[in-house]
């Protein structure tokens, strides 16, 4: 998932977020609600925002869903642009550069 940090807020690109689908996969729908539940802002068609206070929870959640084997790596990995510089330590285990 494409991500960036601006003013200490983590943004996940809205096109890369999981979608809730009525009658869809239970895992994907659970993933959607889990990510949404800790987001500071989670508006439709906008990037979701995560404050530093929830980065540890976000990291653990991404690792947990990645380890489940039901979701692909691109769905559970944060991809930062090279221009981002250093990835914060709380997010390193679930992040890479584009």
PDB file of C-alpha atoms in Angstrom:
ATOM      1  CA  UNK A   1       0.000   0.000   0.000  1.00  0.00           C
ATOM      2  CA  UNK A   2       1.443   3.342  -0.967  1.00  0.00           C
ATOM      3  CA  UNK A   3       2.094   5.431   2.114  1.00  0.00           C
ATOM      4  CA  UNK A   4       3.686   8.704   3.148  1.00  0.00           C
ATOM      5  CA  UNK A   5       4.270  10.636   6.336  1.00  0.00           C
ATOM      6  CA  UNK A   6       3.559  14.348   6.513  1.00  0.00           C
ATOM      7  CA  UNK A   7       3.584  16.382   9.732  1.00  0.00           C
ATOM      8  CA  UNK A   8       3.893  13.156  11.764  1.00  0.00           C
ATOM      9  CA  UNK A   9       0.712  11.719  10.218  1.00  0.00           C
ATOM     10  CA  UNK A  10       0.867   8.487   8.209  1.00  0.00           C
ATOM     11  CA  UNK A  11      -1.280   8.550   5.077  1.00  0.00           C
ATOM     12  CA  UNK A  12      -2.257   5.370   3.215  1.00  0.00           C
ATOM     13  CA  UNK A  13      -3.273   5.981  -0.397  1.00  0.00           C
ATOM     14  CA  UNK A  14      -7.021   5.519  -0.780  1.00  0.00           C
ATOM     15  CA  UNK A  15      -6.741   3.428  -3.964  1.00  0.00           C
ATOM     16  CA  UNK A  16      -4.628   0.840  -2.114  1.00  0.00           C
ATOM     17  CA  UNK A  17      -6.935   0.383   0.868  1.00  0.00           C
ATOM     18  CA  UNK A  18      -9.093  -2.739   1.148  1.00  0.00           C
ATOM     19  CA  UNK A  19     -12.716  -2.357   0.131  1.00  0.00           C
ATOM     20  CA  UNK A  20     -15.690  -3.520   2.153  1.00  0.00           C
ATOM     21  CA  UNK A  21     -17.846  -5.767   0.026  1.00  0.00           C
ATOM     22  CA  UNK A  22     -21.181  -6.992   1.306  1.00  0.00           C
ATOM     23  CA  UNK A  23     -21.053 -10.744   0.975  1.00  0.00           C
ATOM     24  CA  UNK A  24     -17.322 -10.566   0.224  1.00  0.00           C
ATOM     25  CA  UNK A  25     -14.403 -12.312   1.850  1.00  0.00           C
ATOM     26  CA  UNK A  26     -14.636 -12.360   5.645  1.00  0.00           C
ATOM     27  CA  UNK A  27     -10.871 -11.820   5.933  1.00  0.00           C
ATOM     28  CA  UNK A  28     -10.822  -8.823   3.589  1.00  0.00           C
ATOM     29  CA  UNK A  29     -13.863  -7.273   5.255  1.00  0.00           C
ATOM     30  CA  UNK A  30     -12.311  -7.812   8.694  1.00  0.00           C
ATOM     31  CA  UNK A  31      -9.091  -6.237   7.426  1.00  0.00           C
ATOM     32  CA  UNK A  32     -11.049  -3.226   6.166  1.00  0.00           C
ATOM     33  CA  UNK A  33     -12.798  -2.710   9.524  1.00  0.00           C
ATOM     34  CA  UNK A  34      -9.617  -3.283  11.532  1.00  0.00           C
ATOM     35  CA  UNK A  35      -7.694  -0.662   9.535  1.00  0.00           C
ATOM     36  CA  UNK A  36     -10.615   1.731   9.655  1.00  0.00           C
ATOM     37  CA  UNK A  37     -11.119   1.334  13.399  1.00  0.00           C
ATOM     38  CA  UNK A  38      -7.718   2.796  14.320  1.00  0.00           C
ATOM     39  CA  UNK A  39      -7.576   5.458  11.608  1.00  0.00           C
ATOM     40  CA  UNK A  40      -7.777   9.077  12.705  1.00  0.00           C
ATOM     41  CA  UNK A  41      -9.598   9.883   9.470  1.00  0.00           C
ATOM     42  CA  UNK A  42     -11.032   7.282   7.121  1.00  0.00           C
ATOM     43  CA  UNK A  43     -13.146   9.009   4.507  1.00  0.00           C
ATOM     44  CA  UNK A  44     -14.306   7.374   1.324  1.00  0.00           C
ATOM     45  CA  UNK A  45     -12.181   8.286  -1.716  1.00  0.00           C
ATOM     46  CA  UNK A  46      -9.531   9.951   0.486  1.00  0.00           C
ATOM     47  CA  UNK A  47      -6.286   8.762   2.012  1.00  0.00           C
ATOM     48  CA  UNK A  48      -6.690   7.318   5.503  1.00  0.00           C
ATOM     49  CA  UNK A  49      -4.717   8.998   8.282  1.00  0.00           C
ATOM     50  CA  UNK A  50      -2.935   7.398  11.243  1.00  0.00           C
ATOM     51  CA  UNK A  51      -1.405   9.326  14.139  1.00  0.00           C
ATOM     52  CA  UNK A  52       1.902   8.146  15.701  1.00  0.00           C
ATOM     53  CA  UNK A  53       0.002   6.885  18.762  1.00  0.00           C
ATOM     54  CA  UNK A  54      -1.507   4.030  16.719  1.00  0.00           C
ATOM     55  CA  UNK A  55       1.540   3.082  14.617  1.00  0.00           C
ATOM     56  CA  UNK A  56       2.450   0.187  16.910  1.00  0.00           C
ATOM     57  CA  UNK A  57      -1.093  -1.199  16.669  1.00  0.00           C
ATOM     58  CA  UNK A  58      -1.087  -0.680  12.898  1.00  0.00           C
ATOM     59  CA  UNK A  59       2.225  -2.493  12.569  1.00  0.00           C
ATOM     60  CA  UNK A  60       0.996  -5.448  14.629  1.00  0.00           C
ATOM     61  CA  UNK A  61      -2.238  -5.575  12.655  1.00  0.00           C
ATOM     62  CA  UNK A  62      -0.419  -5.563   9.306  1.00  0.00           C
ATOM     63  CA  UNK A  63       1.944  -8.320  10.488  1.00  0.00           C
ATOM     64  CA  UNK A  64      -0.946 -10.405  11.763  1.00  0.00           C
ATOM     65  CA  UNK A  65      -2.910 -10.187   8.519  1.00  0.00           C
ATOM     66  CA  UNK A  66       0.256 -10.822   6.473  1.00  0.00           C
ATOM     67  CA  UNK A  67       1.037 -13.945   8.497  1.00  0.00           C
ATOM     68  CA  UNK A  68      -2.512 -15.259   8.027  1.00  0.00           C
ATOM     69  CA  UNK A  69      -1.661 -16.088   4.424  1.00  0.00           C
ATOM     70  CA  UNK A  70      -5.022 -14.862   3.121  1.00  0.00           C
ATOM     71  CA  UNK A  71      -3.778 -11.490   1.882  1.00  0.00           C
ATOM     72  CA  UNK A  72      -0.975 -10.666  -0.505  1.00  0.00           C
ATOM     73  CA  UNK A  73       2.212  -8.892   0.500  1.00  0.00           C
ATOM     74  CA  UNK A  74       1.270  -5.739  -1.432  1.00  0.00           C
ATOM     75  CA  UNK A  75      -1.930  -5.558   0.619  1.00  0.00           C
ATOM     76  CA  UNK A  76      -0.159  -5.668   3.974  1.00  0.00           C
ATOM     77  CA  UNK A  77       3.090  -3.809   3.285  1.00  0.00           C
ATOM     78  CA  UNK A  78       3.484  -0.035   3.457  1.00  0.00           C
ATOM     79  CA  UNK A  79       5.405   1.300   0.443  1.00  0.00           C
ATOM     80  CA  UNK A  80       7.078   4.654   1.039  1.00  0.00           C
ATOM     81  CA  UNK A  81       8.610   6.849  -1.667  1.00  0.00           C
ATOM     82  CA  UNK A  82      12.401   7.102  -1.554  1.00  0.00           C
ATOM     83  CA  UNK A  83      11.997  10.810  -0.883  1.00  0.00           C
ATOM     84  CA  UNK A  84      10.434   9.916   2.484  1.00  0.00           C
ATOM     85  CA  UNK A  85      13.851   9.315   3.950  1.00  0.00           C
ATOM     86  CA  UNK A  86      14.071   7.095   7.009  1.00  0.00           C
ATOM     87  CA  UNK A  87      11.077   4.920   7.871  1.00  0.00           C
ATOM     88  CA  UNK A  88      10.074   5.274  11.555  1.00  0.00           C
ATOM     89  CA  UNK A  89      11.214   2.326  13.673  1.00  0.00           C
ATOM     90  CA  UNK A  90       7.643   1.357  14.652  1.00  0.00           C
ATOM     91  CA  UNK A  91       6.790   0.795  10.982  1.00  0.00           C
ATOM     92  CA  UNK A  92      10.009  -0.767   9.645  1.00  0.00           C
ATOM     93  CA  UNK A  93       8.856  -4.394   9.965  1.00  0.00           C
ATOM     94  CA  UNK A  94       5.868  -3.727   7.710  1.00  0.00           C
ATOM     95  CA  UNK A  95       7.405  -1.225   5.301  1.00  0.00           C
ATOM     96  CA  UNK A  96       9.578  -0.884   2.232  1.00  0.00           C
ATOM     97  CA  UNK A  97      10.449   1.755  -0.327  1.00  0.00           C
ATOM     98  CA  UNK A  98       8.684   1.916  -3.706  1.00  0.00           C
TER      99      UNK A  98
END
